[in-house]
Tab-separated table of C-alpha atoms in Angstrom:
chain	number	residue	atom	x	y	z
K	1	MET	CA	65.123	113.444	122.824
K	2	HIS	CA	68.043	115.664	121.823
K	3	THR	CA	70.694	114.417	119.404
K	4	ASP	CA	73.952	116.217	118.604
K	5	TYR	CA	75.257	115.965	115.061
K	6	LEU	CA	78.828	116.574	113.974
K	7	ALA	CA	78.413	119.310	111.408
K	8	ASN	CA	80.940	122.118	111.166
K	9	ILE	CA	84.233	121.563	109.385
K	10	PRO	CA	87.137	121.956	111.828
K	11	SER	CA	90.266	123.838	110.856
K	12	PRO	CA	93.549	121.968	111.328
K	13	PRO	CA	95.022	122.596	114.794
K	14	GLN	CA	98.191	123.917	113.176
K	15	GLY	CA	99.708	124.568	109.775
K	16	VAL	CA	103.395	124.342	110.626
K	17	TRP	CA	105.416	121.513	112.151
K	18	HIS	CA	109.074	121.554	113.084
K	19	LEU	CA	111.714	118.936	112.373
K	20	GLY	CA	114.301	120.343	114.715
K	21	PRO	CA	114.966	123.881	113.491
K	22	ILE	CA	113.346	123.232	110.090
K	23	PRO	CA	109.705	124.365	109.688
K	24	VAL	CA	107.485	122.122	107.558
K	25	ARG	CA	104.586	124.180	106.226
K	26	ALA	CA	101.368	122.556	105.026
K	27	TYR	CA	100.813	125.507	102.688
K	28	ALA	CA	104.032	124.718	100.815
K	29	LEU	CA	103.318	120.971	100.774
K	30	CYS	CA	99.895	121.551	99.178
K	31	ILE	CA	101.398	123.736	96.461
K	32	ILE	CA	104.216	121.270	95.766
K	33	THR	CA	101.738	118.381	95.551
K	34	GLY	CA	99.627	120.347	93.068
K	35	ILE	CA	102.688	121.127	90.936
K	36	LEU	CA	103.766	117.472	90.822
K	37	VAL	CA	100.275	116.283	89.830
K	38	ALA	CA	100.029	118.949	87.108
K	39	LEU	CA	103.490	118.058	85.790
K	40	TRP	CA	102.664	114.345	85.600
K	41	LEU	CA	99.421	114.936	83.738
K	42	THR	CA	100.916	117.555	81.400
K	43	LEU	CA	103.737	115.193	80.434
K	44	ARG	CA	101.243	112.524	79.395
K	45	ARG	CA	98.935	114.903	77.562
K	46	TYR	CA	101.655	116.791	75.680
K	47	ARG	CA	103.396	113.580	74.630
K	48	ALA	CA	100.078	112.171	73.369
K	49	ARG	CA	99.629	115.274	71.221
K	50	GLY	CA	103.005	114.593	69.605
K	51	GLY	CA	105.025	117.037	71.689
K	52	ASP	CA	108.501	116.542	73.069
K	53	PRO	CA	108.380	115.658	76.810
K	54	ASP	CA	111.710	117.429	77.312
K	55	MET	CA	109.903	120.694	76.581
K	56	VAL	CA	107.605	120.030	79.526
K	57	TRP	CA	110.525	119.621	81.920
K	58	ASP	CA	112.094	122.843	80.637
K	59	SER	CA	108.717	124.592	80.829
K	60	ALA	CA	108.257	123.494	84.437
K	61	ILE	CA	111.349	125.420	85.521
K	62	VAL	CA	110.221	128.545	83.678
K	63	VAL	CA	106.601	128.473	84.815
K	64	ILE	CA	107.366	127.659	88.478
K	65	ILE	CA	109.809	130.559	88.810
K	66	ALA	CA	107.587	133.004	86.921
K	67	GLY	CA	104.469	131.704	88.648
K	68	VAL	CA	105.868	132.213	92.137
K	69	ILE	CA	107.076	135.721	91.281
K	70	GLY	CA	103.816	136.645	89.566
K	71	GLY	CA	101.660	135.086	92.263
K	72	ARG	CA	103.491	136.885	95.046
K	73	ALA	CA	103.601	140.219	93.221
K	74	TYR	CA	99.869	140.115	92.473
K	75	HIS	CA	99.047	139.221	96.088
K	76	VAL	CA	101.210	142.010	97.508
K	77	ILE	CA	99.805	144.597	95.093
K	78	SER	CA	96.209	143.553	95.786
K	79	HIS	CA	96.844	143.655	99.566
K	80	TRP	CA	99.110	146.695	99.585
K	81	PRO	CA	98.259	148.016	103.097
K	82	ASP	CA	99.160	144.662	104.678
K	83	TYR	CA	102.728	144.884	103.387
K	84	PHE	CA	103.460	148.603	103.208
K	85	GLY	CA	101.123	150.033	105.850
K	86	GLU	CA	102.200	151.608	109.105
K	87	ASP	CA	102.163	148.316	111.028
K	88	ALA	CA	103.974	146.275	108.364
K	89	GLY	CA	107.613	145.320	108.763
K	90	PRO	CA	110.150	146.353	106.103
K	91	TRP	CA	110.428	142.794	104.792
K	92	ALA	CA	106.793	141.705	105.176
K	93	TRP	CA	106.385	141.484	101.404
K	94	ALA	CA	109.184	138.885	101.194
K	95	LYS	CA	107.780	136.432	103.759
K	96	ILE	CA	106.332	134.120	101.138
K	97	THR	CA	106.425	131.054	103.399
K	98	GLU	CA	103.678	132.586	105.546
K	99	GLY	CA	101.215	132.463	102.643
K	100	GLY	CA	100.161	134.867	99.970
K	101	LEU	CA	100.407	133.479	96.426
K	102	ALA	CA	97.665	134.598	94.065
K	103	ILE	CA	96.890	132.086	91.325
K	104	ILE	CA	95.691	134.875	89.035
K	105	GLY	CA	99.105	136.525	89.140
K	106	ALA	CA	100.821	133.163	88.716
K	107	VAL	CA	98.779	132.426	85.583
K	108	LEU	CA	99.402	135.882	84.109
K	109	LEU	CA	103.183	136.013	84.531
K	110	GLY	CA	103.640	132.260	84.109
K	111	GLY	CA	101.658	132.345	80.862
K	112	LEU	CA	103.695	135.277	79.538
K	113	ALA	CA	106.971	133.567	80.434
K	114	ILE	CA	105.914	130.332	78.723
K	115	TRP	CA	104.835	132.217	75.589
K	116	VAL	CA	108.264	133.876	75.374
K	117	PHE	CA	110.029	130.581	76.101
K	118	TYR	CA	108.198	128.640	73.378
K	119	ARG	CA	108.585	131.477	70.888
K	120	THR	CA	112.371	131.503	71.375
K	121	ARG	CA	112.444	127.722	70.863
K	122	GLY	CA	110.379	127.910	67.653
K	123	VAL	CA	107.639	125.692	69.088
K	124	PRO	CA	103.901	126.584	69.051
K	125	VAL	CA	102.704	127.333	72.572
K	126	ALA	CA	99.010	126.479	72.002
K	127	PRO	CA	99.403	122.646	72.155
K	128	PHE	CA	101.320	122.964	75.416
K	129	ALA	CA	98.697	125.321	76.832
K	130	ASP	CA	95.981	122.800	75.962
K	131	ALA	CA	98.015	119.998	77.536
K	132	VAL	CA	98.614	121.898	80.774
K	133	ALA	CA	95.120	123.373	81.314
K	134	PRO	CA	93.397	120.395	83.046
K	135	GLY	CA	96.385	119.715	85.282
K	136	LEU	CA	96.695	123.396	86.115
K	137	ILE	CA	93.171	123.737	87.438
K	138	LEU	CA	93.473	120.444	89.336
K	139	ALA	CA	96.680	121.756	90.928
K	140	GLN	CA	94.786	124.877	91.969
K	141	GLY	CA	92.185	122.701	93.658
K	142	ILE	CA	94.897	120.847	95.577
K	143	GLY	CA	96.771	124.021	96.472
K	144	ARG	CA	93.620	125.607	97.942
K	145	PHE	CA	93.914	123.263	100.928
K	146	GLY	CA	96.957	125.283	101.943
K	147	ASN	CA	94.518	128.096	102.784
K	148	TRP	CA	92.630	125.670	105.029
K	149	PHE	CA	95.771	124.974	107.056
K	150	ASN	CA	96.563	128.700	107.192
K	151	GLN	CA	92.994	129.651	108.164
K	152	GLU	CA	92.878	132.309	105.455
K	153	LEU	CA	90.784	133.441	102.477
K	154	TYR	CA	87.540	132.314	104.084
K	155	GLY	CA	84.044	133.709	103.579
K	156	ARG	CA	81.615	135.604	105.732
K	157	PRO	CA	80.239	134.172	109.002
K	158	THR	CA	77.504	131.574	108.557
K	159	ASP	CA	75.510	128.939	110.417
K	160	VAL	CA	75.221	126.439	107.545
K	161	PRO	CA	75.956	122.814	108.621
K	162	TRP	CA	79.211	122.782	106.655
K	163	ALA	CA	80.568	126.013	108.163
K	164	LEU	CA	84.309	126.179	108.774
K	165	ASP	CA	85.360	126.672	112.410
K	166	LEU	CA	88.356	128.968	112.857
K	167	TYR	CA	90.493	128.340	115.926
K	168	TYR	CA	92.416	130.714	118.131
K	169	ARG	CA	96.094	129.819	117.704
K	170	VAL	CA	99.018	130.757	119.907
K	171	ASP	CA	102.775	130.272	119.812
K	172	ALA	CA	104.929	128.654	122.502
K	173	ASP	CA	104.817	131.871	124.560
K	174	GLY	CA	101.021	132.101	124.421
K	175	ASN	CA	100.979	134.953	121.897
K	176	PHE	CA	98.356	135.044	119.140
K	177	ALA	CA	99.888	133.401	116.047
K	178	PRO	CA	97.194	132.562	113.441
K	179	LEU	CA	99.642	131.171	110.868
K	180	THR	CA	102.427	129.539	112.858
K	181	GLY	CA	100.731	128.794	116.184
K	182	ARG	CA	98.779	125.847	117.548
K	183	SER	CA	95.057	125.801	118.306
K	184	THR	CA	93.807	126.325	121.845
K	185	GLY	CA	90.506	124.686	120.923
K	186	GLU	CA	88.623	127.985	121.137
K	187	VAL	CA	86.436	128.651	118.090
K	188	ILE	CA	86.637	132.330	117.185
K	189	ALA	CA	84.328	132.238	114.136
K	190	SER	CA	82.309	129.915	111.892
K	191	VAL	CA	82.565	130.973	108.262
K	192	HIS	CA	81.910	129.843	104.702
K	193	PRO	CA	84.744	127.481	103.627
K	194	THR	CA	85.438	129.292	100.362
K	195	PHE	CA	88.672	127.328	99.992
K	196	LEU	CA	86.543	124.179	99.730
K	197	TYR	CA	84.019	125.734	97.348
K	198	GLU	CA	86.770	126.780	94.970
K	199	SER	CA	88.602	123.468	95.309
K	200	LEU	CA	85.474	121.459	94.435
K	201	TRP	CA	84.770	123.788	91.509
K	202	ASN	CA	88.321	123.257	90.238
K	203	VAL	CA	88.074	119.469	90.447
K	204	GLY	CA	84.781	119.586	88.549
K	205	ALA	CA	86.382	121.860	85.956
K	206	PHE	CA	89.277	119.412	85.599
K	207	LEU	CA	86.899	116.559	84.782
K	208	LEU	CA	84.882	118.751	82.423
K	209	LEU	CA	87.958	119.915	80.501
K	210	LEU	CA	89.196	116.341	80.070
K	211	SER	CA	85.791	115.224	78.825
K	212	LEU	CA	85.325	118.109	76.378
K	213	ASP	CA	88.865	117.743	75.069
K	214	ARG	CA	88.372	114.050	74.475
K	215	HIS	CA	84.974	114.164	72.800
K	216	LEU	CA	85.377	117.415	70.839
K	217	ARG	CA	89.086	116.934	70.010
K	218	LEU	CA	89.948	120.491	70.962
K	219	GLY	CA	93.217	122.116	69.973
K	220	HIS	CA	94.921	125.393	68.979
K	221	GLY	CA	94.599	126.738	72.521
K	222	ARG	CA	90.856	126.192	72.920
K	223	VAL	CA	91.227	123.925	75.975
K	224	PHE	CA	93.163	126.676	77.726
K	225	ALA	CA	90.563	129.221	76.613
K	226	LEU	CA	87.855	127.105	78.266
K	227	TYR	CA	90.008	126.902	81.387
K	228	LEU	CA	90.021	130.712	81.565
K	229	VAL	CA	86.238	130.845	81.226
K	230	ILE	CA	85.441	128.086	83.723
K	231	TYR	CA	87.965	129.216	86.310
K	232	GLY	CA	86.830	132.821	85.949
K	233	LEU	CA	83.192	131.858	86.527
K	234	GLY	CA	84.022	129.887	89.665
K	235	ARG	CA	86.336	132.527	91.070
K	236	SER	CA	83.714	135.246	90.471
K	237	TRP	CA	81.085	133.716	92.766
K	238	VAL	CA	83.633	132.671	95.384
K	239	GLU	CA	84.901	136.257	95.579
K	240	LEU	CA	81.355	137.417	96.387
K	241	MET	CA	81.552	135.432	99.638
K	242	ARG	CA	84.939	136.661	100.823
K	243	THR	CA	85.243	139.392	103.440
K	244	ASP	CA	89.016	139.891	103.679
K	245	PRO	CA	90.264	143.381	102.738
K	246	ALA	CA	91.176	143.812	99.067
K	247	GLN	CA	91.857	146.536	96.558
K	248	HIS	CA	88.987	147.492	94.224
K	249	ILE	CA	88.780	148.354	90.531
K	250	LEU	CA	85.632	150.068	89.273
K	251	GLY	CA	83.901	149.183	92.527
K	252	MET	CA	84.775	145.474	92.231
K	253	ARG	CA	87.248	143.432	94.252
K	254	VAL	CA	90.413	143.216	92.185
K	255	ASN	CA	90.109	139.417	91.955
K	256	SER	CA	86.521	139.707	90.723
K	257	PHE	CA	87.661	142.162	88.066
K	258	ALA	CA	90.512	139.852	87.005
K	259	ALA	CA	88.106	136.880	86.874
K	260	LEU	CA	85.808	138.882	84.583
K	261	VAL	CA	88.764	139.612	82.297
K	262	PHE	CA	89.588	135.876	82.225
K	263	ILE	CA	86.011	135.069	81.203
K	264	VAL	CA	85.896	137.632	78.387
K	265	VAL	CA	89.352	136.774	77.023
K	266	GLY	CA	88.630	133.046	77.209
K	267	LEU	CA	85.284	133.336	75.422
K	268	VAL	CA	86.700	135.491	72.631
K	269	ALA	CA	89.688	133.175	72.183
K	270	PHE	CA	87.531	130.037	72.144
K	271	LEU	CA	85.290	131.498	69.435
K	272	LEU	CA	88.121	132.843	67.252
K	273	LEU	CA	90.704	130.066	67.488
K	274	PRO	CA	90.671	127.318	64.808
K	275	ARG	CA	88.615	124.199	65.440
K	276	GLY	CA	90.018	120.697	65.525
K	277	ARG	CA	93.340	119.479	66.854
K	278	GLU	CA	96.826	120.144	65.529
K	279	SER	CA	98.805	117.553	63.597
K	280	GLU	CA	101.977	116.313	65.246
K	281	LYS	CA	103.993	118.450	62.810
K	282	GLU	CA	102.097	121.539	63.951
K	283	VAL	CA	102.755	120.619	67.574
K	284	LEU	CA	106.513	120.210	67.117
K	285	GLY	CA	107.228	123.369	65.141
K	286	ASP	CA	110.965	123.454	64.396
K	287	ARG	CA	111.864	120.643	66.810
K	288	PRO	CA	112.602	117.094	65.636
K	289	ALA	CA	110.052	114.398	66.433
K	290	PRO	CA	110.650	112.718	69.818
K	291	ASP	CA	110.774	108.982	70.364
K	292	THR	CA	107.088	107.953	70.382
K	293	ALA	CA	107.602	104.285	71.185
K	294	GLU	CA	105.871	104.718	74.534
K	295	SER	CA	103.482	107.502	73.582
K	296	GLU	CA	99.836	107.289	74.571
K	297	THR	CA	96.743	108.493	72.795
K	298	PRO	CA	94.670	111.243	74.444
K	299	GLU	CA	91.928	108.636	74.933
K	300	GLU	CA	94.281	106.375	76.910
K	301	ILE	CA	95.316	109.303	79.080
K	302	ASP	CA	91.721	110.300	79.782
K	303	ASP	CA	90.854	106.691	80.656
K	304	ALA	CA	93.773	106.597	83.082
K	305	ALA	CA	92.354	109.737	84.698
K	306	GLY	CA	88.983	108.012	85.066
K	307	VAL	CA	87.063	110.050	82.494
K	308	GLY	CA	84.883	107.925	80.261
K	309	LYS	CA	85.709	104.774	78.340
K	310	PRO	CA	86.315	104.190	74.626
K	311	THR	CA	83.344	103.110	72.575
K	312	ALA	CA	83.098	99.314	72.553
K	313	GLY	CA	84.805	97.739	69.566
K	314	LYS	CA	86.491	100.955	68.473
K	315	GLN	CA	90.275	101.030	68.296
K	316	THR	CA	91.996	104.390	68.059
K	317	ARG	CA	95.504	104.962	66.782
K	318	THR	CA	97.249	107.675	64.888
K	319	ASP	CA	99.226	107.781	61.692
K	320	GLY	CA	101.591	110.504	62.841
K	321	THR	CA	99.362	113.335	61.646
K	322	GLY	CA	97.093	113.393	64.682
K	323	LYS	CA	94.142	111.957	62.708
K	324	ASP	CA	92.225	108.883	63.730
K	325	LEU	CA	92.649	105.824	61.526
């Protein structure tokens, strides 16, 4: 007796819908969703550390602008022939709505912009970096589903049960349109779903960072340092599966090289940065203390995120110095 099993992961039939003349792109929706989730979590975490929530709102504007510019610039540079080759249009590099934002570039330029922003405000950047790290890697996991809708950044062909089926897509005139078209139902390849591998890794990293931060009371930038290490490790093995063209540095794909740099920098920073968590005064720097009437402890935030529960019978509160009473 023969039994057929549903196995392969199907790609979405399309990644763009139209509301009249307005295109609605799944890629953009995934990125926006990730940003909103990261912003919500960062607000709660930074406020619980004694920081001013207004700084998070200001930071969001800075990091989104710098992140988009950095992410696009890194992608274009690492895929130079696609945008400046003989077959590329003069404005191909500017068509950001068609995909092509590299998280590595977004982190690099976004991190630099935030460091400058906090330095000009007289506020230590490390507590904010620690507050944003878990939400950042969760946002990356959400944003990766944009690659699923775009049928891009996949791995080599495979016959594993969870292989990703790529569809042939065409536009209204029947022309091949892999990004903006609609599926004909024809499967053109079955590949490793590297978008899913990286997304699952990022969600696991999010839970791990929350747990380590809660139980080890990390501070002074050490949560962000761990983010660099964990993300770099995951990105390294995912890059080994990818087959799309990419620039190389020292014989390595440029993303693999960047991931290795993340790992080394993160490890060194984690080992050299001070242990323990900052006091609220250290978090605020030169800014006045915000209204903390509705502030939450890091433990309450982690519980809300579904990571662990407080030890039975133990009540945790702070005396304004960040120390448990």
